Amino acid sequence: MVIVVLYFVNPIDALPDGIPSLGITNDADVFALIINQIRVELDRYKEWKR
């Protein structure tokens, strides 16, 4: 989570936000990836808890 937040606030980006539509799409992809990973980890935790 911390790495993703740092990725968003860091001015040096894989695809800078100044590139129309690609920069913001890249950030959205990273955000979707981390949300998906959190969901997977929560599901694994729920299964372990049972």
C-alpha positions in Angstrom: 0.0 0.0 0.0 2.7 2.4 0.9 4.6 1.8 -2.3 1.4 2.6 -4.3 0.8 5.8 -2.4 4.5 6.8 -3.1 4.0 6.0 -6.7 1.0 8.3 -6.9 2.7 11.3 -5.2 6.1 10.8 -6.8 6.6 13.3 -9.7 8.7 10.7 -11.6 6.3 8.2 -13.0 6.5 5.3 -15.4 4.2 7.3 -17.7 4.0 10.9 -16.7 0.5 12.3 -16.1 1.3 15.0 -18.7 0.9 12.5 -21.5 -2.8 12.7 -22.4 -4.9 9.8 -21.2 -1.9 7.4 -20.9 -0.5 8.9 -17.6 -3.8 8.9 -15.8 -4.7 5.4 -17.2 -1.4 4.1 -15.9 -2.1 5.4 -12.4 -5.6 3.9 -12.5 -4.1 0.5 -13.5 -1.8 0.6 -10.6 -4.6 1.5 -8.3 -6.8 -1.3 -9.7 -3.9 -3.7 -9.2 -3.4 -2.9 -5.6 -7.2 -3.0 -4.8 -7.4 -6.4 -6.4 -4.4 -7.6 -4.4 -5.9 -6.4 -1.2 -9.2 -8.2 -2.1 -7.2 -11.4 -2.7 -5.4 -11.1 0.6 -8.6 -10.5 2.5 -10.3 -13.5 0.9 -7.3 -15.7 1.9 -7.5 -14.3 5.4 -11.2 -15.1 5.6 -10.6 -18.7 4.4 -7.8 -19.1 7.0 -10.0 -17.7 9.7 -12.6 -20.3 9.1 
